[in-house]
XYZ file of C-alpha atoms in Angstrom:
479
model
C 194.080 -38.839 190.504
C 197.813 -38.625 190.757
C 198.062 -42.353 191.450
C 195.752 -43.305 188.515
C 197.616 -41.199 186.030
C 200.875 -42.693 187.093
C 199.632 -46.281 186.870
C 198.316 -46.205 183.269
C 201.675 -45.655 181.474
C 203.305 -48.153 183.766
C 200.621 -50.706 182.943
C 201.009 -50.239 179.140
C 204.782 -50.558 179.388
C 204.489 -53.690 181.467
C 202.086 -55.250 178.963
C 204.477 -54.627 176.083
C 207.353 -56.044 178.071
C 205.332 -59.088 178.972
C 204.379 -59.587 175.263
C 207.986 -59.401 174.134
C 209.024 -61.707 176.918
C 206.363 -64.218 175.961
C 207.329 -64.073 172.277
C 211.006 -64.600 173.121
C 210.115 -67.467 175.407
C 208.047 -69.199 172.708
C 210.774 -68.574 170.121
C 213.492 -70.109 172.309
C 211.383 -73.081 173.244
C 210.092 -73.876 169.696
C 212.974 -72.888 167.430
C 214.291 -76.387 166.821
C 210.784 -77.775 166.499
C 209.892 -75.073 164.012
C 212.961 -75.754 161.944
C 212.074 -79.410 161.728
C 208.421 -78.547 161.083
C 209.365 -76.027 158.399
C 211.589 -78.558 156.674
C 208.804 -81.108 156.883
C 206.194 -78.721 155.462
C 208.595 -77.619 152.729
C 209.189 -81.234 151.742
C 205.484 -82.060 151.854
C 204.566 -79.005 149.780
C 207.317 -79.696 147.277
C 206.222 -83.304 146.889
C 202.608 -82.254 146.489
C 203.624 -79.701 143.862
C 205.759 -82.196 141.978
C 203.483 -85.215 142.158
C 199.952 -83.805 142.388
C 199.838 -80.204 141.177
C 199.055 -80.111 137.408
C 201.402 -78.394 135.002
C 200.548 -76.303 131.946
C 202.187 -75.644 128.582
C 201.768 -72.473 126.545
C 202.596 -71.831 122.894
C 202.276 -68.552 121.047
C 202.518 -67.334 117.479
C 202.476 -63.797 116.133
C 200.514 -62.632 113.114
C 200.841 -59.523 111.007
C 197.596 -58.303 109.459
C 197.680 -55.778 106.639
C 194.844 -53.672 105.279
C 193.526 -53.506 101.757
C 193.601 -49.701 101.924
C 195.112 -47.018 104.110
C 194.333 -46.670 107.770
C 196.030 -46.897 111.087
C 195.245 -48.188 114.508
C 196.091 -51.362 116.304
C 195.410 -54.754 114.872
C 192.929 -55.684 117.579
C 191.078 -52.424 116.983
C 190.837 -53.346 113.335
C 189.612 -56.801 114.242
C 186.983 -55.423 116.562
C 185.826 -52.979 113.911
C 187.054 -49.877 115.779
C 188.927 -47.582 113.421
C 189.217 -50.360 110.857
C 187.003 -48.730 108.228
C 185.521 -51.416 106.003
C 187.698 -54.146 107.463
C 186.129 -57.457 108.357
C 185.620 -58.214 111.994
C 187.942 -61.114 112.719
C 187.839 -61.130 116.511
C 184.369 -62.678 116.526
C 185.261 -65.531 114.199
C 188.475 -66.154 116.149
C 186.473 -66.733 119.343
C 183.667 -68.567 117.616
C 182.773 -72.209 117.908
C 183.340 -72.630 114.173
C 187.035 -71.830 114.500
C 187.341 -74.087 117.524
C 185.713 -76.942 115.613
C 188.138 -76.454 112.726
C 191.078 -76.499 115.135
C 189.746 -79.603 116.876
C 189.782 -81.470 113.556
C 193.530 -80.843 113.476
C 194.474 -81.072 117.172
C 192.205 -83.967 118.307
C 192.031 -82.806 121.923
C 189.119 -85.126 122.543
C 191.355 -88.161 122.090
C 194.248 -86.520 123.920
C 192.202 -85.728 127.054
C 189.680 -88.571 126.747
C 186.782 -86.116 126.653
C 183.213 -87.423 126.322
C 182.316 -85.445 123.190
C 183.582 -82.987 120.634
C 181.621 -80.226 122.349
C 183.766 -80.646 125.453
C 186.925 -80.390 123.345
C 185.592 -77.252 121.625
C 184.742 -75.651 124.977
C 188.201 -76.474 126.282
C 189.762 -74.777 123.281
C 187.594 -71.687 123.703
C 188.472 -71.438 127.413
C 192.224 -71.800 127.004
C 192.940 -69.711 123.893
C 193.814 -66.050 124.272
C 194.162 -63.297 121.671
C 196.326 -60.306 122.433
C 197.007 -57.275 120.260
C 200.147 -55.306 120.855
C 199.787 -51.759 119.607
C 203.526 -51.178 119.878
C 204.539 -54.226 117.868
C 201.569 -54.059 115.537
C 201.146 -57.830 115.827
C 198.330 -60.075 116.896
C 199.403 -62.805 119.338
C 197.559 -66.094 119.692
C 198.412 -67.991 122.855
C 197.201 -71.475 123.725
C 197.580 -72.986 127.184
C 196.897 -76.655 127.872
C 197.050 -78.416 131.227
C 199.371 -81.367 131.652
C 200.003 -84.010 134.337
C 202.156 -83.094 137.388
C 205.877 -82.874 136.828
C 206.765 -86.162 138.562
C 203.513 -88.041 138.012
C 204.196 -91.694 137.190
C 204.084 -92.704 133.515
C 203.327 -89.156 132.392
C 206.311 -88.299 130.223
C 204.722 -89.506 126.986
C 201.474 -87.722 127.725
C 203.311 -84.531 128.609
C 205.199 -84.707 125.310
C 201.934 -85.084 123.378
C 200.382 -82.121 125.179
C 203.522 -80.054 124.606
C 203.264 -80.702 120.869
C 199.498 -80.183 120.912
C 199.858 -76.603 122.171
C 201.898 -75.687 119.091
C 199.528 -77.588 116.802
C 196.485 -75.799 118.213
C 198.089 -72.366 117.977
C 199.198 -72.873 114.388
C 195.795 -74.331 113.542
C 194.136 -71.144 114.778
C 196.442 -69.115 112.532
C 195.625 -71.375 109.571
C 191.896 -71.098 110.269
C 192.165 -67.313 110.382
C 194.012 -67.216 107.070
C 191.453 -69.532 105.513
C 188.696 -67.262 106.760
C 190.394 -64.190 105.298
C 190.888 -65.898 101.947
C 187.396 -67.350 101.554
C 185.053 -65.407 103.843
C 186.403 -61.877 104.071
C 183.757 -59.301 103.126
C 186.204 -56.598 102.071
C 185.050 -55.052 98.782
C 188.382 -55.295 96.981
C 188.916 -58.863 98.115
C 185.406 -59.808 97.057
C 186.102 -58.424 93.587
C 189.378 -60.335 93.437
C 187.737 -63.555 94.615
C 184.909 -63.138 92.119
C 187.419 -62.568 89.323
C 189.374 -65.643 90.424
C 186.202 -67.762 90.407
C 185.238 -66.469 86.960
C 188.743 -67.170 85.690
C 188.542 -70.745 86.917
C 185.111 -71.180 85.366
C 186.314 -69.730 82.056
C 189.336 -72.022 82.055
C 187.143 -75.014 82.857
C 184.716 -74.095 80.072
C 187.562 -73.690 77.595
C 189.120 -77.019 78.517
C 185.722 -78.714 78.296
C 185.111 -77.196 74.840
C 188.533 -78.332 73.611
C 188.018 -81.819 75.008
C 184.582 -82.021 73.397
C 186.071 -80.891 70.079
C 188.852 -83.470 70.244
C 186.425 -86.235 71.226
C 184.184 -85.329 68.296
C 187.076 -85.552 65.836
C 188.256 -88.858 67.314
C 184.768 -90.333 67.268
C 183.906 -89.062 63.789
C 183.410 -91.776 61.150
C 184.823 -89.525 58.460
C 188.517 -90.458 58.012
C 189.346 -87.064 56.519
C 187.758 -84.901 59.196
C 189.896 -81.827 59.669
C 189.614 -78.096 59.562
C 190.639 -77.980 55.905
C 188.550 -80.868 54.636
C 185.268 -79.024 55.064
C 186.273 -75.731 53.557
C 188.132 -74.464 50.521
C 187.655 -74.887 46.794
C 189.127 -78.397 46.485
C 187.007 -81.493 46.047
C 186.586 -83.680 49.069
C 188.196 -87.166 48.960
C 184.837 -88.818 49.640
C 183.289 -87.251 46.530
C 186.284 -88.139 44.348
C 186.121 -91.707 45.567
C 182.399 -91.860 44.801
C 182.965 -90.617 41.259
C 185.639 -93.228 40.595
C 183.278 -95.898 41.903
C 180.543 -94.775 39.522
C 182.991 -94.965 36.606
C 184.048 -98.446 37.647
C 180.402 -99.510 37.959
C 179.687 -98.362 34.389
C 182.707 -100.224 33.072
C 181.675 -103.414 34.836
C 178.132 -103.126 33.563
C 179.416 -102.869 29.983
C 181.761 -105.810 30.461
C 179.034 -107.933 31.998
C 176.583 -107.112 29.205
C 179.114 -107.821 26.468
C 180.118 -111.071 28.128
C 176.514 -112.162 28.500
C 175.811 -111.268 24.867
C 178.818 -113.267 23.719
C 177.807 -116.224 25.856
C 174.224 -116.031 24.607
C 175.377 -116.064 20.979
C 177.759 -118.911 21.716
C 174.976 -120.890 23.360
C 172.776 -120.319 20.312
C 175.496 -121.665 18.053
C 176.169 -124.617 20.333
C 172.482 -125.571 20.248
C 172.808 -126.529 16.542
C 173.778 -129.953 15.195
C 177.388 -131.077 14.881
C 177.236 -130.566 11.119
C 176.206 -126.979 11.747
C 178.997 -126.546 14.291
C 181.376 -127.836 11.664
C 180.454 -124.881 9.467
C 182.116 -122.507 11.923
C 185.302 -121.073 10.374
C 188.471 -122.800 11.352
C 189.965 -119.532 12.598
C 187.315 -119.414 15.369
C 188.524 -120.666 18.722
C 185.216 -122.215 19.723
C 185.573 -126.004 19.990
C 188.595 -125.964 17.702
C 189.883 -129.435 18.487
C 186.464 -131.117 18.592
C 185.437 -129.492 15.292
C 188.745 -130.521 13.713
C 188.261 -134.124 14.738
C 184.662 -134.102 13.442
C 185.699 -132.480 10.153
C 188.535 -134.974 9.600
C 186.247 -137.934 10.361
C 183.585 -136.593 7.965
C 186.190 -135.993 5.239
C 187.610 -139.512 5.654
C 184.127 -141.006 5.281
C 183.427 -139.047 2.120
C 186.746 -140.116 0.567
C 186.083 -143.799 1.333
C 182.584 -143.626 -0.160
C 184.104 -142.520 -3.439
C 186.474 -145.483 -3.566
C 184.566 -148.260 -1.831
C 181.110 -149.621 -1.392
C 178.796 -148.319 1.255
C 178.898 -151.522 3.305
C 182.580 -152.132 3.101
C 184.462 -152.482 6.348
C 186.547 -149.316 5.912
C 183.384 -147.295 5.279
C 181.734 -148.766 8.353
C 184.793 -147.893 10.465
C 184.803 -144.365 9.083
C 181.126 -143.970 9.994
C 181.925 -145.153 13.541
C 184.780 -142.632 13.776
C 182.408 -139.919 12.578
C 179.831 -140.866 15.219
C 182.499 -140.768 17.899
C 183.735 -137.390 16.691
C 180.139 -136.070 16.593
C 179.510 -137.370 20.112
C 182.681 -135.718 21.366
C 181.698 -132.462 19.696
C 178.237 -132.610 21.274
C 179.724 -133.326 24.709
C 182.030 -130.346 24.421
C 179.137 -128.174 23.339
C 177.033 -129.384 26.280
C 179.914 -128.575 28.636
C 180.024 -125.054 27.277
C 176.259 -124.717 27.580
C 176.438 -125.879 31.185
C 178.939 -123.122 31.962
C 182.006 -125.232 32.500
C 184.299 -122.706 30.843
C 186.606 -119.890 31.829
C 184.330 -117.375 30.128
C 181.496 -118.243 32.501
C 183.909 -117.958 35.455
C 185.004 -114.519 34.250
C 181.386 -113.460 33.974
C 180.715 -114.577 37.562
C 183.833 -112.725 38.708
C 182.590 -109.598 36.948
C 179.230 -109.917 38.707
C 180.901 -110.280 42.098
C 183.072 -107.265 41.381
C 180.013 -105.326 40.257
C 178.170 -106.135 43.510
C 181.234 -105.105 45.488
C 181.374 -101.779 43.671
C 177.671 -101.242 44.423
C 178.337 -101.823 48.127
C 181.264 -99.419 48.024
C 179.079 -96.799 46.343
C 176.473 -97.156 49.111
C 179.177 -96.810 51.761
C 180.637 -93.772 50.008
C 177.214 -92.144 49.785
C 176.662 -92.693 53.518
C 180.170 -91.391 54.206
C 179.465 -88.229 52.238
C 176.315 -87.652 54.294
C 178.211 -88.335 57.506
C 180.960 -85.982 56.397
C 178.466 -83.201 55.818
C 176.923 -83.714 59.247
C 180.361 -84.012 60.801
C 181.509 -80.834 59.099
C 178.578 -78.943 60.573
C 179.261 -80.280 64.057
C 182.978 -79.694 63.633
C 182.524 -76.045 62.733
C 180.077 -75.547 65.587
C 182.473 -77.014 68.157
C 185.347 -75.067 66.673
C 183.363 -71.841 67.095
C 182.626 -72.772 70.730
C 186.330 -73.314 71.375
C 187.211 -69.937 69.892
C 184.495 -68.211 71.919
C 185.631 -69.910 75.137
C 189.204 -68.870 74.397
C 188.205 -65.239 73.917
C 186.253 -65.287 77.199
C 189.222 -66.854 78.970
C 191.598 -64.232 77.591
C 189.311 -61.366 78.635
C 188.779 -62.823 82.112
C 192.497 -63.462 82.622
C 193.291 -59.886 81.592
C 190.751 -58.474 84.033
C 191.972 -60.720 86.821
C 195.563 -59.633 86.251
C 194.513 -55.974 86.450
C 192.609 -56.545 89.701
C 195.482 -58.525 91.135
C 197.862 -55.626 90.477
C 195.464 -53.125 92.041
C 194.345 -55.167 95.066
C 196.202 -56.700 97.962
C 195.701 -60.434 97.693
C 193.891 -62.185 100.509
C 196.891 -64.473 100.773
C 199.022 -61.392 101.479
C 196.644 -59.843 103.984
C 197.911 -62.107 106.730
C 201.450 -63.205 107.458
C 202.582 -65.442 110.294
C 205.668 -63.775 111.726
C 206.580 -66.447 114.276
C 205.039 -69.872 114.147
C 204.279 -71.568 117.420
C 206.794 -74.157 118.603
C 206.361 -76.849 121.235
C 207.257 -75.224 124.582
C 210.395 -76.441 126.298
C 209.252 -75.689 129.854
C 206.023 -76.093 131.733
C 204.454 -73.908 134.391
C 204.870 -73.686 137.292
C 208.605 -74.347 137.013
C 210.847 -75.934 139.587
C 211.863 -72.566 141.052
C 208.261 -71.407 141.431
C 207.275 -74.710 143.012
C 210.173 -74.417 145.487
C 209.275 -70.827 146.364
C 205.639 -71.737 146.940
C 206.698 -74.654 149.127
C 208.999 -72.317 151.098
C 206.168 -69.838 151.599
C 203.917 -72.649 152.784
C 206.551 -73.814 155.269
C 207.170 -70.290 156.619
C 203.446 -69.564 156.714
C 202.842 -72.750 158.687
C 205.560 -71.783 161.226
C 204.151 -68.279 161.580
C 200.668 -69.658 162.032
C 201.943 -71.974 164.748
C 203.768 -69.048 166.380
C 200.600 -66.948 166.375
C 198.368 -69.718 167.652
C 200.728 -70.623 170.508
C 201.200 -66.992 171.491
C 197.457 -66.462 171.579
C 196.903 -69.588 173.654
C 199.633 -68.750 176.225
C 198.559 -65.150 176.505
C 194.993 -66.251 177.158
C 196.123 -68.655 179.877
C 198.221 -66.005 181.618
C 195.356 -63.558 181.569
C 193.064 -66.170 183.066
C 195.509 -66.942 185.895
C 195.921 -63.270 186.826
C 192.269 -62.445 186.775
C 192.529 -60.587 183.590
C 195.457 -58.357 184.825
C 199.083 -58.682 183.880
C 201.649 -59.756 186.462
C 203.712 -56.612 186.308
C 200.731 -54.327 187.073
C 200.014 -56.097 190.403
C 203.596 -55.694 191.461
C 203.589 -51.969 190.734
C 200.363 -51.310 192.595
C 201.535 -53.260 195.689
C 204.882 -51.426 195.948
C 204.903 -48.739 198.810
């Protein structure tokens, strides 16, 4: 028993000494090799990290969200509907596919990453976006991370620049989509009232402008040249009616002139139908056929004087009779010319008839114009009343909208982007992190080698000694 109890501590001490000796032996033998191996592994790991390990870019913007009414709590709590009162739940829409689809229309990640479909781009956006609420700052942070080619990958600089810019574009697009949602889809009561008032104001303004435009178009297209607000009201006579009265007066005057002219011509024609001797009885002061009657009268007087002095068949008497025949023929020809209407009096009568027909046409036009003016006046007043009504509605709606706007926080003011996202200047992992990881890989590889070689040598020594350490045999064999 004494011998056994003495051997056990000696055996444990010998085993520890042998382990330390073996470790020192391996360390001395492999130190240079390990240094070279570590350098090699460090270089390999660094090259793999620089040429094959993908990078990533992250961009972040911060948003301040205000409430329509009082209330505290963090922004994310308000978004999630916890302690937010009647606040809309924005966290769901932010993570929804709808927001991602809106952002994709701006960012175009499908083209940037050569994805098969828009659904893949939307899923990529949903996986890589992160929303973080900071209760201390009171801000909502939107962070977007996009993978990029390795740092030293060939021909990757342009692609890396596009991805770097895309991270900022995506982040800002999420902020814009959130603001658009707050403005147009927020279910807050006050905002709904403000939006409804804004819609009614726009509709009232549109109705007013349409009424004014319709009124102006009616006036421009009206056939009444005097269409105005004052032409259809008041005690004064309208220009159309005054013009019609003057036309009626002119028509009566022309009718009298035409009748008197026709009567004069008819009497003249009756006189001209008589014989030349009868025409000669017309007083000399009358202007009808003055010259022809004078010639006939002189020829007749000459013949009568010759008959008193000379025989009936004397040459002078015969010549006088010939002159009288010629004068009678000339008088008849002039009378026939008058009967055929080849005089200025007939031309004046025709001119009076033409003028009379023109006045009749003008009277018809004036009568139609008066009817049109009456119809136009009715339509004018109706459109004018519509314009006034639309204006009153617009004024009332604008007043109500202004009151609501003073009492309610505008949806545009509910959200404010504190810091817009900018294209990141550095990617992750950086050069320092890549070097540290490569160093850890190199040291880990050396330590793994150390452990494997120690295990292998220890196993061989144990096998050679029959499972017992060398130092224990020496102790037991010592007298």
